[in-house]
Coordinates of C-alpha atoms and ligand atoms in Angstrom, one line a residue:
M731 CA -7.7 -25.8 -62.3
P732 CA -11.3 -25.0 -62.3
R733 CA -13.8 -25.5 -59.2
I734 CA -16.5 -27.9 -60.3
I735 CA -20.4 -28.1 -57.9
V736 CA -22.1 -30.7 -58.6
I737 CA -25.6 -31.2 -56.7
G738 CA -27.0 -33.7 -56.9
A739 CA -25.6 -37.6 -56.4
G740 CA -28.4 -39.4 -58.3
V741 CA -27.7 -41.6 -61.8
G742 CA -26.6 -37.9 -63.1
G743 CA -24.9 -36.0 -60.7
L744 CA -22.7 -39.9 -60.5
T745 CA -22.6 -39.8 -64.5
T746 CA -20.6 -36.5 -64.6
A747 CA -18.4 -36.2 -61.4
L748 CA -16.9 -39.1 -62.5
H749 CA -16.6 -37.8 -66.1
L750 CA -15.2 -34.7 -65.1
A751 CA -12.6 -35.8 -62.4
T752 CA -11.5 -39.0 -64.4
R753 CA -9.7 -36.0 -66.6
G754 CA -7.9 -34.3 -62.9
L755 CA -11.0 -31.7 -62.8
A756 CA -11.4 -30.8 -58.7
V757 CA -15.2 -31.5 -58.1
V758 CA -17.3 -31.4 -55.6
V759 CA -20.6 -33.3 -54.9
V760 CA -23.1 -32.5 -52.7
E761 CA -26.2 -34.5 -52.0
K762 CA -28.5 -33.3 -49.2
T763 CA -29.8 -36.5 -48.0
G764 CA -26.6 -39.3 -46.7
A765 CA -26.5 -41.7 -49.3
P766 CA -25.6 -41.7 -53.2
G767 CA -28.2 -42.4 -55.5
G768 CA -31.5 -40.2 -55.5
K769 CA -34.9 -41.5 -56.7
M770 CA -32.1 -45.4 -56.6
R771 CA -32.6 -45.4 -53.5
E772 CA -32.7 -48.5 -51.1
L773 CA -35.6 -48.9 -48.7
E774 CA -35.1 -50.7 -45.1
V775 CA -38.0 -53.2 -44.1
D776 CA -37.8 -54.8 -41.4
G777 CA -34.1 -55.5 -41.5
R778 CA -34.1 -57.0 -44.7
H779 CA -33.1 -54.5 -48.4
L780 CA -34.9 -53.3 -51.4
D781 CA -35.1 -51.4 -54.6
G782 CA -38.1 -48.4 -53.9
G783 CA -36.5 -46.8 -57.3
P784 CA -36.2 -48.1 -60.3
T785 CA -36.4 -51.9 -60.7
V786 CA -35.9 -51.9 -64.6
L787 CA -32.1 -51.7 -66.2
T788 CA -32.4 -51.3 -70.0
M789 CA -29.5 -49.4 -72.1
K790 CA -26.9 -51.4 -70.5
W791 CA -24.4 -49.9 -73.7
V792 CA -24.6 -46.5 -71.3
L793 CA -23.0 -47.6 -68.1
D794 CA -20.5 -49.9 -70.4
E795 CA -19.1 -46.3 -71.9
V796 CA -20.2 -44.5 -68.4
F797 CA -17.4 -46.6 -66.4
A798 CA -15.0 -47.0 -69.8
D799 CA -14.7 -43.8 -70.1
A800 CA -13.2 -43.7 -66.4
G801 CA -10.9 -46.5 -67.8
T802 CA -12.7 -49.7 -65.4
A803 CA -15.6 -52.1 -67.0
L804 CA -19.2 -52.2 -65.5
A805 CA -18.3 -56.0 -64.7
E806 CA -15.7 -55.1 -61.8
H807 CA -17.4 -53.5 -60.6
V808 CA -21.5 -54.9 -60.4
T809 CA -22.7 -57.9 -61.3
L810 CA -25.2 -57.9 -63.5
R811 CA -27.7 -60.4 -65.2
S812 CA -29.9 -60.6 -68.0
L813 CA -32.9 -62.1 -68.3
D814 CA -34.7 -64.0 -70.5
L815 CA -38.4 -63.4 -69.3
L816 CA -39.3 -59.7 -69.3
A817 CA -42.6 -59.4 -67.7
R818 CA -45.4 -60.7 -67.0
H819 CA -48.1 -59.8 -67.6
A820 CA -51.9 -60.4 -66.4
W821 CA -55.2 -58.6 -66.8
S822 CA -57.5 -61.2 -65.0
S823 CA -56.5 -64.9 -63.5
N824 CA -56.9 -66.2 -66.3
E825 CA -55.8 -63.4 -68.7
R826 CA -51.5 -63.8 -68.9
L827 CA -49.1 -63.0 -71.0
D828 CA -45.3 -63.0 -70.9
L829 CA -42.2 -61.8 -72.4
F830 CA -38.8 -62.6 -73.7
A831 CA -35.5 -60.5 -74.2
D832 CA -36.6 -62.8 -78.3
V833 CA -38.6 -62.1 -80.4
G834 CA -40.2 -65.5 -80.9
R835 CA -40.6 -66.7 -78.2
S836 CA -42.6 -63.5 -77.8
A837 CA -44.5 -63.3 -80.7
D838 CA -45.4 -67.5 -80.0
A839 CA -47.3 -66.6 -77.0
I840 CA -48.8 -63.5 -78.2
G841 CA -50.7 -66.6 -81.1
D842 CA -51.4 -68.7 -78.0
F843 CA -52.6 -65.2 -76.6
A844 CA -54.6 -63.2 -78.7
G845 CA -54.1 -65.4 -82.3
P846 CA -51.6 -65.8 -85.4
A847 CA -52.2 -62.3 -86.7
E848 CA -51.3 -60.2 -83.6
A849 CA -47.8 -62.2 -83.4
R850 CA -47.5 -61.6 -87.1
R851 CA -48.7 -57.5 -86.3
Y852 CA -46.2 -57.7 -83.7
R853 CA -43.3 -58.5 -85.6
E854 CA -44.0 -56.1 -87.6
F855 CA -44.5 -53.5 -84.5
C856 CA -41.1 -54.9 -83.2
A857 CA -39.1 -53.4 -86.5
W858 CA -41.5 -50.1 -86.4
T859 CA -39.8 -49.9 -82.8
R860 CA -36.6 -50.5 -84.0
Q861 CA -37.0 -48.7 -86.9
I862 CA -37.4 -45.7 -84.4
Y863 CA -34.9 -46.7 -82.1
Q864 CA -32.7 -46.1 -84.4
T865 CA -33.5 -43.4 -86.4
L866 CA -33.3 -41.4 -83.4
E867 CA -30.2 -42.7 -80.9
T868 CA -28.0 -40.5 -82.2
P869 CA -29.3 -37.1 -83.2
F870 CA -30.9 -37.1 -80.4
L871 CA -30.4 -40.1 -77.0
R872 CA -26.7 -38.9 -78.2
S873 CA -26.8 -35.5 -78.4
P874 CA -26.1 -32.9 -76.1
R875 CA -29.6 -31.1 -77.1
P876 CA -31.4 -32.0 -79.9
S877 CA -32.8 -28.9 -81.9
L878 CA -35.8 -30.0 -84.4
K879 CA -35.0 -27.3 -86.6
E880 CA -31.0 -27.9 -86.5
L881 CA -32.2 -32.2 -87.4
V882 CA -33.9 -31.0 -89.9
A883 CA -31.4 -29.3 -91.5
A884 CA -29.0 -30.5 -91.5
N885 CA -30.5 -32.9 -93.6
A886 CA -34.1 -32.2 -93.9
A887 CA -34.6 -34.9 -96.8
G888 CA -33.7 -37.3 -95.4
F889 CA -34.0 -36.7 -92.0
A890 CA -37.8 -36.3 -93.1
R891 CA -37.6 -39.7 -95.7
E892 CA -36.7 -41.0 -92.3
L893 CA -38.8 -39.7 -90.0
W894 CA -42.2 -39.9 -91.4
P895 CA -42.6 -43.7 -91.0
L896 CA -42.1 -43.0 -88.0
A897 CA -45.4 -41.4 -87.3
P898 CA -44.2 -38.2 -85.1
F899 CA -47.1 -36.7 -85.5
S900 CA -49.3 -39.2 -84.7
T901 CA -50.3 -40.1 -80.7
A902 CA -48.5 -43.6 -78.7
W903 CA -52.3 -45.0 -79.2
R904 CA -53.2 -44.4 -82.1
A905 CA -50.0 -45.9 -84.0
L906 CA -50.7 -48.7 -81.4
G907 CA -53.5 -49.4 -82.5
R908 CA -52.7 -50.0 -85.7
Y909 CA -50.4 -52.0 -84.9
F910 CA -52.4 -54.7 -82.2
H911 CA -56.2 -55.0 -82.8
D912 CA -56.8 -56.8 -79.5
P913 CA -56.6 -54.1 -76.9
R914 CA -54.8 -55.5 -73.8
L915 CA -51.8 -55.9 -76.3
Q916 CA -52.8 -52.0 -77.3
Q917 CA -52.4 -52.0 -73.4
L918 CA -49.7 -53.6 -72.7
F919 CA -47.4 -51.0 -74.8
G920 CA -49.0 -47.9 -75.0
R921 CA -47.3 -48.6 -71.3
Y922 CA -44.8 -48.0 -72.0
A923 CA -45.3 -44.4 -72.3
T924 CA -45.2 -44.2 -68.5
Y925 CA -41.6 -45.2 -68.5
C926 CA -41.0 -41.1 -69.4
G927 CA -44.4 -40.6 -66.9
S928 CA -46.8 -39.2 -69.9
S929 CA -50.8 -40.7 -71.0
P930 CA -50.0 -43.3 -73.5
F931 CA -53.2 -41.1 -75.4
L932 CA -51.1 -37.7 -75.7
A933 CA -47.8 -38.8 -75.5
P934 CA -46.3 -39.0 -79.7
A935 CA -45.6 -42.4 -80.7
T936 CA -41.6 -42.2 -81.2
L937 CA -41.8 -42.9 -77.6
M938 CA -42.4 -46.1 -78.3
L939 CA -38.3 -46.4 -79.0
I940 CA -38.5 -47.9 -75.4
A941 CA -40.5 -50.5 -76.2
H942 CA -36.8 -51.1 -78.9
V943 CA -35.2 -50.5 -75.8
E944 CA -36.6 -53.0 -73.6
Q945 CA -36.7 -55.7 -76.7
C946 CA -32.8 -55.4 -76.2
G947 CA -32.2 -56.4 -72.9
V948 CA -33.3 -56.1 -69.4
W949 CA -30.3 -56.2 -66.8
I950 CA -30.7 -57.1 -62.6
V951 CA -28.3 -55.7 -60.4
D952 CA -27.0 -58.5 -58.1
G953 CA -27.3 -57.2 -54.4
G954 CA -30.0 -54.6 -55.5
M955 CA -29.8 -51.3 -58.2
H956 CA -28.1 -49.3 -55.5
R957 CA -25.0 -50.7 -55.8
L958 CA -25.0 -49.3 -59.4
A959 CA -24.7 -46.0 -57.7
A960 CA -22.2 -46.8 -55.0
A961 CA -19.9 -47.8 -57.6
L962 CA -20.4 -44.3 -58.9
A963 CA -19.3 -43.0 -55.9
R964 CA -17.0 -45.2 -55.1
L965 CA -15.2 -44.7 -58.3
A966 CA -16.2 -40.8 -58.7
T967 CA -14.4 -40.7 -55.3
A968 CA -11.7 -43.1 -56.0
R969 CA -11.1 -41.0 -59.3
G970 CA -11.3 -37.6 -57.3
A971 CA -14.3 -36.5 -56.7
R972 CA -15.4 -35.5 -54.0
L973 CA -18.9 -36.5 -52.5
R974 CA -20.7 -35.2 -49.6
Y975 CA -23.6 -36.2 -47.9
G976 CA -26.3 -34.0 -46.0
L977 CA -25.8 -31.3 -47.6
G978 CA -28.2 -29.5 -48.9
A979 CA -27.8 -26.3 -51.8
T980 CA -29.8 -22.9 -50.7
E981 CA -28.3 -20.8 -53.0
I982 CA -25.8 -20.9 -56.7
A983 CA -24.0 -17.3 -56.1
V984 CA -24.0 -15.3 -59.9
V985 CA -20.8 -12.5 -60.1
D986 CA -21.0 -10.4 -62.8
G987 CA -23.1 -13.1 -64.5
R988 CA -21.1 -16.5 -64.1
V989 CA -22.0 -18.7 -61.8
A990 CA -19.5 -18.7 -58.2
G991 CA -20.4 -20.5 -55.9
V992 CA -23.1 -22.7 -54.0
T993 CA -24.3 -21.8 -50.5
L994 CA -25.2 -25.0 -48.5
S995 CA -28.2 -25.6 -46.2
T996 CA -25.1 -25.5 -42.8
G997 CA -24.1 -21.8 -44.6
E998 CA -20.9 -22.4 -45.4
R999 CA -19.8 -21.2 -48.9
L1000 CA -18.3 -22.9 -51.9
D1001 CA -16.4 -21.5 -54.8
A1002 CA -17.1 -22.8 -57.6
D1003 CA -15.9 -21.8 -61.9
A1004 CA -19.4 -23.9 -62.3
V1005 CA -22.1 -25.9 -61.1
I1006 CA -24.4 -28.4 -62.8
V1007 CA -27.4 -28.6 -60.9
T1008 CA -28.3 -32.6 -60.8
A1009 CA -32.2 -31.7 -58.7
D1010 CA -35.4 -31.5 -60.8
V1011 CA -35.5 -28.0 -63.1
A1012 CA -38.1 -27.4 -61.6
A1013 CA -36.7 -26.4 -58.2
I1014 CA -34.1 -23.9 -59.8
A1015 CA -37.7 -22.5 -61.9
A1016 CA -39.4 -22.0 -57.9
G1017 CA -36.2 -20.7 -57.3
R1018 CA -35.1 -23.1 -54.8
F1019 CA -31.4 -22.1 -55.4
G1020 CA -32.2 -18.3 -55.3
R1021 CA -34.0 -15.7 -57.4
T1022 CA -31.1 -14.9 -59.9
V1023 CA -30.8 -18.4 -61.5
A1024 CA -34.6 -18.9 -60.9
G1025 CA -35.2 -17.0 -64.5
V1026 CA -33.1 -20.2 -66.9
V1027 CA -35.7 -22.4 -67.2
P1028 CA -39.2 -21.8 -67.9
P1029 CA -41.6 -22.2 -64.4
M1030 CA -42.8 -25.6 -65.2
R1031 CA -46.6 -25.1 -65.5
Y1032 CA -48.8 -27.8 -63.4
S1033 CA -49.9 -29.7 -66.5
Q1034 CA -46.9 -29.8 -68.1
R1035 CA -45.3 -32.2 -64.6
S1036 CA -45.0 -36.1 -65.1
L1037 CA -46.5 -39.1 -62.9
S1038 CA -45.3 -39.6 -59.7
A1039 CA -46.1 -43.0 -58.1
M1040 CA -48.4 -44.5 -54.8
T1041 CA -45.4 -46.9 -53.7
W1042 CA -45.5 -50.0 -51.2
A1043 CA -42.0 -50.9 -50.3
M1044 CA -43.5 -54.7 -48.0
L1045 CA -42.0 -57.9 -47.0
A1046 CA -45.2 -60.6 -47.6
E1047 CA -46.0 -63.6 -48.2
C1048 CA -47.2 -64.5 -51.6
E1049 CA -49.6 -67.1 -52.8
G1050 CA -51.9 -68.4 -56.4
F1051 CA -50.7 -66.1 -59.0
P1052 CA -46.7 -67.1 -60.0
L1053 CA -45.0 -63.8 -59.8
V1054 CA -41.4 -63.1 -62.0
R1055 CA -39.3 -60.6 -61.4
H1056 CA -41.8 -58.1 -63.1
N1057 CA -45.4 -58.1 -63.3
V1058 CA -48.2 -56.2 -64.1
F1059 CA -51.8 -56.5 -63.7
F1060 CA -53.8 -54.4 -66.3
S1061 CA -57.0 -52.3 -65.8
R1062 CA -59.8 -52.8 -67.6
D1063 CA -60.3 -49.4 -68.6
Y1064 CA -56.7 -47.6 -69.5
A1065 CA -58.7 -44.4 -70.3
A1066 CA -60.2 -44.2 -67.3
E1067 CA -57.0 -44.4 -65.8
F1068 CA -55.5 -41.9 -68.0
H1069 CA -58.3 -39.1 -67.6
D1070 CA -58.4 -39.8 -63.0
L1071 CA -54.2 -39.4 -62.8
F1072 CA -54.4 -36.0 -66.0
G1073 CA -57.7 -35.1 -66.6
R1074 CA -59.0 -34.7 -62.9
R1075 CA -54.9 -35.2 -61.4
Q1076 CA -56.7 -37.9 -58.5
L1077 CA -55.5 -41.2 -58.0
P1078 CA -57.0 -44.2 -60.4
T1079 CA -60.1 -45.7 -59.0
A1080 CA -59.1 -49.0 -61.4
P1081 CA -54.5 -48.4 -61.4
T1082 CA -52.1 -51.4 -63.2
V1083 CA -50.4 -52.6 -60.5
Y1084 CA -46.2 -52.9 -61.1
I1085 CA -44.6 -55.4 -58.9
C1086 CA -40.9 -56.2 -58.5
A1087 CA -40.4 -59.4 -56.4
Q1088 CA -36.9 -58.1 -56.1
D1089 CA -36.2 -62.1 -54.8
R1090 CA -37.1 -63.8 -58.1
T1091 CA -35.0 -64.6 -60.5
E1092 CA -34.8 -66.9 -63.2
P1093 CA -34.7 -69.7 -62.0
M1094 CA -36.5 -68.9 -59.0
A1095 CA -34.0 -67.8 -56.5
P1096 CA -34.0 -70.4 -53.3
G1097 CA -34.5 -69.0 -49.9
C1098 CA -37.2 -67.7 -50.8
D1099 CA -40.3 -69.5 -48.7
G1100 CA -40.7 -67.2 -45.7
P1101 CA -42.0 -63.5 -46.9
E1102 CA -40.2 -62.1 -49.7
R1103 CA -39.6 -58.5 -51.0
L1104 CA -41.5 -56.9 -53.0
L1105 CA -42.0 -53.5 -55.1
C1106 CA -45.6 -52.4 -55.7
L1107 CA -46.4 -49.8 -57.6
I1108 CA -48.9 -47.3 -59.2
N1109 CA -49.2 -43.7 -61.1
A1110 CA -50.3 -41.5 -59.7
P1111 CA -51.1 -37.5 -59.8
P1112 CA -48.0 -34.8 -58.9
I1113 CA -50.3 -34.0 -56.6
G1114 CA -47.7 -33.4 -53.4
D1115 CA -47.4 -29.7 -52.4
T1116 CA -50.7 -29.0 -52.4
H1117 CA -52.4 -31.5 -51.4
A1118 CA -51.8 -33.8 -48.2
M1119 CA -53.5 -38.0 -48.6
A1120 CA -56.0 -38.5 -45.9
A1121 CA -55.8 -41.8 -44.3
R1122 CA -59.1 -42.3 -45.8
E1123 CA -58.0 -41.8 -49.3
L1124 CA -54.9 -43.6 -48.7
D1125 CA -56.7 -46.5 -47.6
Q1126 CA -59.1 -46.4 -50.4
C1127 CA -56.6 -46.6 -52.8
E1128 CA -55.0 -49.5 -50.6
R1129 CA -58.1 -51.7 -50.9
C1130 CA -58.6 -50.9 -54.7
T1131 CA -55.0 -51.6 -56.0
F1132 CA -54.9 -54.7 -53.4
G1133 CA -58.5 -56.4 -54.6
H1134 CA -57.1 -55.7 -57.9
L1135 CA -53.9 -58.2 -57.5
E1136 CA -56.7 -60.7 -55.8
R1137 CA -58.7 -60.2 -58.8
C1138 CA -56.1 -61.9 -60.7
G1139 CA -55.1 -64.5 -58.8
L1140 CA -52.1 -63.1 -56.2
H1141 CA -53.2 -63.7 -52.5
I1142 CA -50.3 -60.9 -50.0
Q1143 CA -49.7 -61.5 -47.2
R1144 CA -48.3 -58.3 -45.5
H1145 CA -45.9 -59.2 -43.1
A1146 CA -44.6 -55.1 -42.9
T1147 CA -44.3 -52.4 -45.6
T1148 CA -43.9 -48.9 -45.8
V1149 CA -45.6 -46.2 -48.4
T1150 CA -44.5 -43.3 -49.7
T1151 CA -46.6 -41.2 -51.2
P1152 CA -46.5 -38.1 -53.4
S1153 CA -46.5 -35.8 -50.6
D1154 CA -43.3 -38.0 -49.9
F1155 CA -41.8 -38.1 -52.9
E1156 CA -42.3 -33.9 -52.7
R1157 CA -40.0 -33.9 -49.7
M1158 CA -36.7 -35.7 -51.4
F1159 CA -37.9 -33.9 -54.5
P1160 CA -39.0 -30.5 -54.3
A1161 CA -41.3 -27.9 -56.2
T1162 CA -42.1 -31.6 -58.2
G1163 CA -45.5 -32.7 -56.9
G1164 CA -43.9 -36.0 -56.9
A1165 CA -43.3 -35.7 -60.6
L1166 CA -40.3 -38.7 -60.8
Y1167 CA -39.7 -37.9 -64.7
G1168 CA -39.4 -34.1 -64.9
R1169 CA -41.8 -33.4 -67.6
S1170 CA -44.2 -35.2 -69.0
S1171 CA -43.9 -36.0 -72.9
H1172 CA -46.5 -34.8 -73.9
G1173 CA -48.1 -33.8 -77.7
W1174 CA -44.4 -34.1 -80.5
L1175 CA -42.4 -31.0 -79.7
A1176 CA -42.4 -32.1 -76.2
S1177 CA -39.0 -34.1 -76.5
F1178 CA -37.8 -31.0 -77.5
R1179 CA -38.3 -29.1 -74.6
R1180 CA -36.9 -30.6 -72.0
P1181 CA -33.6 -28.3 -71.4
G1182 CA -30.2 -28.9 -72.3
S1183 CA -27.6 -29.5 -70.7
R1184 CA -26.7 -26.1 -71.2
T1185 CA -27.8 -22.1 -69.6
R1186 CA -27.9 -19.2 -70.0
M1187 CA -25.8 -18.3 -67.4
Q1188 CA -22.9 -18.8 -68.2
G1189 CA -21.0 -21.6 -65.4
L1190 CA -24.0 -22.7 -65.0
Y1191 CA -25.6 -26.4 -66.1
L1192 CA -27.9 -28.7 -65.7
A1193 CA -28.7 -33.0 -65.9
G1194 CA -30.8 -35.2 -64.7
G1195 CA -34.2 -37.2 -65.7
S1196 CA -35.5 -33.7 -65.8
T1197 CA -33.3 -32.5 -68.5
H1198 CA -32.1 -34.1 -71.9
P1199 CA -32.8 -37.2 -73.3
G1200 CA -35.3 -37.6 -70.5
A1201 CA -36.1 -39.9 -67.1
G1202 CA -34.8 -42.8 -66.1
V1203 CA -31.2 -44.0 -65.0
P1204 CA -29.4 -44.6 -68.3
T1205 CA -31.0 -41.1 -69.9
A1206 CA -30.6 -39.9 -66.8
A1207 CA -26.5 -41.1 -67.3
L1208 CA -26.7 -39.7 -70.7
S1209 CA -27.1 -36.7 -69.6
G1210 CA -24.9 -36.7 -67.0
R1211 CA -22.3 -37.7 -69.5
S1212 CA -23.1 -34.0 -71.8
A1213 CA -23.2 -32.1 -69.3
A1214 CA -19.5 -32.6 -68.4
A1215 CA -18.7 -32.9 -72.6
S1216 CA -20.4 -29.3 -72.7
L1217 CA -18.4 -28.2 -69.6
L1218 CA -15.4 -28.5 -70.9
V1219 CA -15.7 -27.8 -74.5
D1220 CA -17.0 -23.7 -73.1
F1221 CA -13.6 -24.0 -70.3
V1222 CA -11.6 -25.0 -73.6
S1223 CA -12.8 -22.9 -76.0
T1224 CA -12.6 -20.5 -73.7
G1225 CA -9.2 -20.4 -72.6
R1226 CA -10.0 -20.9 -69.6
F1227 CA -8.3 -24.4 -69.3
G1228 CA -5.6 -25.9 -72.2
R1229 CA -5.7 -29.4 -72.9
A1230 CA -2.9 -30.1 -72.1
A1231 CA -4.2 -29.7 -67.8
M1232 CA -7.3 -32.5 -67.8
R1233 CA -5.6 -36.1 -67.2
G1234 CA -6.7 -38.7 -70.4
G1235 CA -7.6 -35.3 -72.8
M1236 CA -11.0 -34.4 -73.8
S1237 CA -14.2 -36.2 -74.6
T1238 CA -17.8 -35.0 -75.6
Q1239 CA -19.2 -37.9 -76.3
Ligands
FAD1399 C1 -40.5 -44.8 -58.2 C2 -39.0 -45.3 -59.0 C3 -39.4 -46.5 -60.0 C4 -38.3 -46.1 -61.5 N1 -38.2 -46.5 -62.2 C5 -36.9 -47.1 -63.3 C6 -36.7 -47.7 -64.1 O1 -37.6 -49.0 -63.6 N2 -36.6 -47.9 -65.0 C7 -35.1 -46.7 -65.0 O2 -34.6 -47.0 -65.7 N3 -35.8 -45.3 -64.8 C8 -37.5 -45.2 -63.2 N4 -37.3 -44.6 -62.6 C9 -36.8 -43.2 -62.7 C10 -35.0 -43.1 -63.0 O3 -35.1 -43.6 -61.0 C11 -34.8 -41.8 -62.5 O4 -34.8 -41.1 -63.8 C12 -33.3 -41.6 -61.8 O5 -33.1 -42.6 -61.4 C13 -33.1 -40.0 -61.8 O6 -31.4 -40.0 -61.6 P1 -31.0 -38.1 -61.9 O7 -29.6 -38.3 -61.3 O8 -31.9 -37.6 -62.9 O9 -32.1 -37.6 -60.6 P2 -32.4 -38.5 -59.1 O10 -32.2 -39.4 -58.4 O11 -33.4 -37.0 -58.4 O12 -31.2 -37.0 -58.1 C14 -31.5 -36.1 -57.6 C15 -30.4 -36.4 -56.4 O13 -30.7 -34.6 -56.2 C16 -31.0 -34.1 -54.8 N5 -30.7 -33.6 -55.1 C17 -32.3 -32.2 -55.0 N6 -32.7 -31.5 -54.5 C18 -30.7 -30.9 -54.1 C19 -30.0 -29.7 -53.1 N7 -30.4 -29.4 -53.0 N8 -29.2 -29.9 -52.4 C20 -28.1 -31.2 -53.2 N9 -29.0 -32.5 -52.7 C21 -30.1 -32.2 -53.8 C22 -31.5 -35.6 -54.5 O14 -31.5 -35.6 -52.6 C23 -30.8 -36.6 -55.3 O15 -29.8 -36.9 -54.5 C24 -38.0 -44.7 -61.0 C25 -38.3 -43.7 -60.4 C26 -38.8 -43.8 -59.0 C27 -39.2 -42.5 -57.9

């Protein structure tokens, strides 16, 4: 039976390990930190735990499939609740707009906010984003690595007919301008480009499929998102994977042109027939796993990096603005904000601020009278490897961020705060500069430029948010499944093991 090593216990690595262990393969996961989750991390602030990474869970069907594929049900491991109120958006103390899971309610809210014509165009926008999603789900999202050439070759006329109305060559911003005449709505929906660390002014219009994904449902995990990582880790262990924490992989050994093992930070060497790297691919290109494998992915140019973030995880008392679970406080000038981030590569002087109020559900959770748990996030340039933030700069950034919240009517009295900067993210996710979403999705071809699960080095596979189909909890899980499926197909086809050797057969989904 081949020996498999998975580097990294984020959602991508855990999904890969679970998929392979369920099929009876000998899987070892090495994770440099002391816990599973990666970016889906839990922070402790003054004795209370809160999510310090992802907070918006979408595409639940992916997780349903991951757990079902391992012979169980997601609901047996974590409790998820869907939100009726997706998010509250504000531009000032008297400009607020809520979006709901129900399109009709959102259209009514948009009608009240910006007029009936805008509400009608919102419904047209929903139809367009649904069409983008439906066109791209199977050939793109679920494919291990789509190539434009193959997509076109497989169904040139049909594909062109379906793709053309999606405005594939337009930027998200331009396409949104055709639907929304109120610049605030253009900004609101343009923000979805930041879900994969990109600028709405440079990302392709097709990325607006994220609007449809969110419209299909946003879930809360009881006890925090980290419970999901813990559940995946427990299940992978129960299926036979071995998870080893506190061990960094420092080198991938190659013998006779194929992967032979991994050297750990302790000096220990683990032999392997296949290695799946779920760290950011920029770390491979930067030689963090040795020179021999560095060339298997193209180097990541600085200009190709996605966004980083500044986060404040805090216990605080809030007054004024009626926070819900997900809240967005928009800057006045989105173009200037993204010029700061991608053009000048500096913290925005007037940032858009996201707050996840983690004690707030619908209805508001009881026991929230004292300080509540907030994760506050602004986008930041990925300069964590070249620029150490001075105290003065951090101070200035806090004044801009919390000053904007004040102007929107939210008064926050902080009790305890843990700040995370791009440099902190660079330390956690090396060679990225703190970029959190792999390569940015700028330009209409960008989505085809993320590496797929296979590499040209035999036995070396990739998964995680920096690979196809991109960053995000469900998409990283999809990539993990693709990597596992590619490995199984390759090993069966090269006779390295037979189908009969695997419990549960072979799935290539
Ligand atoms: C602040 C923040 C907010 C986000 N918000 C959302 C959201 O709301 N919704 C959403 O869907 N997504 C969100 N994301 C993105 C999402 O969290 C990620 O895309 C996803 O979790 C990535 O999972 P992954 O397995 O690819 O990688 P990671 O989570 O990065 O896991 C990689 C793991 O590899 C380990 N590792 C790296 N190098 C080595 C080595 N040499 N040896 C051993 N181990 C190593 C790391 O420690 C890490 O645990 C957010 C991310 C952040 C940071």
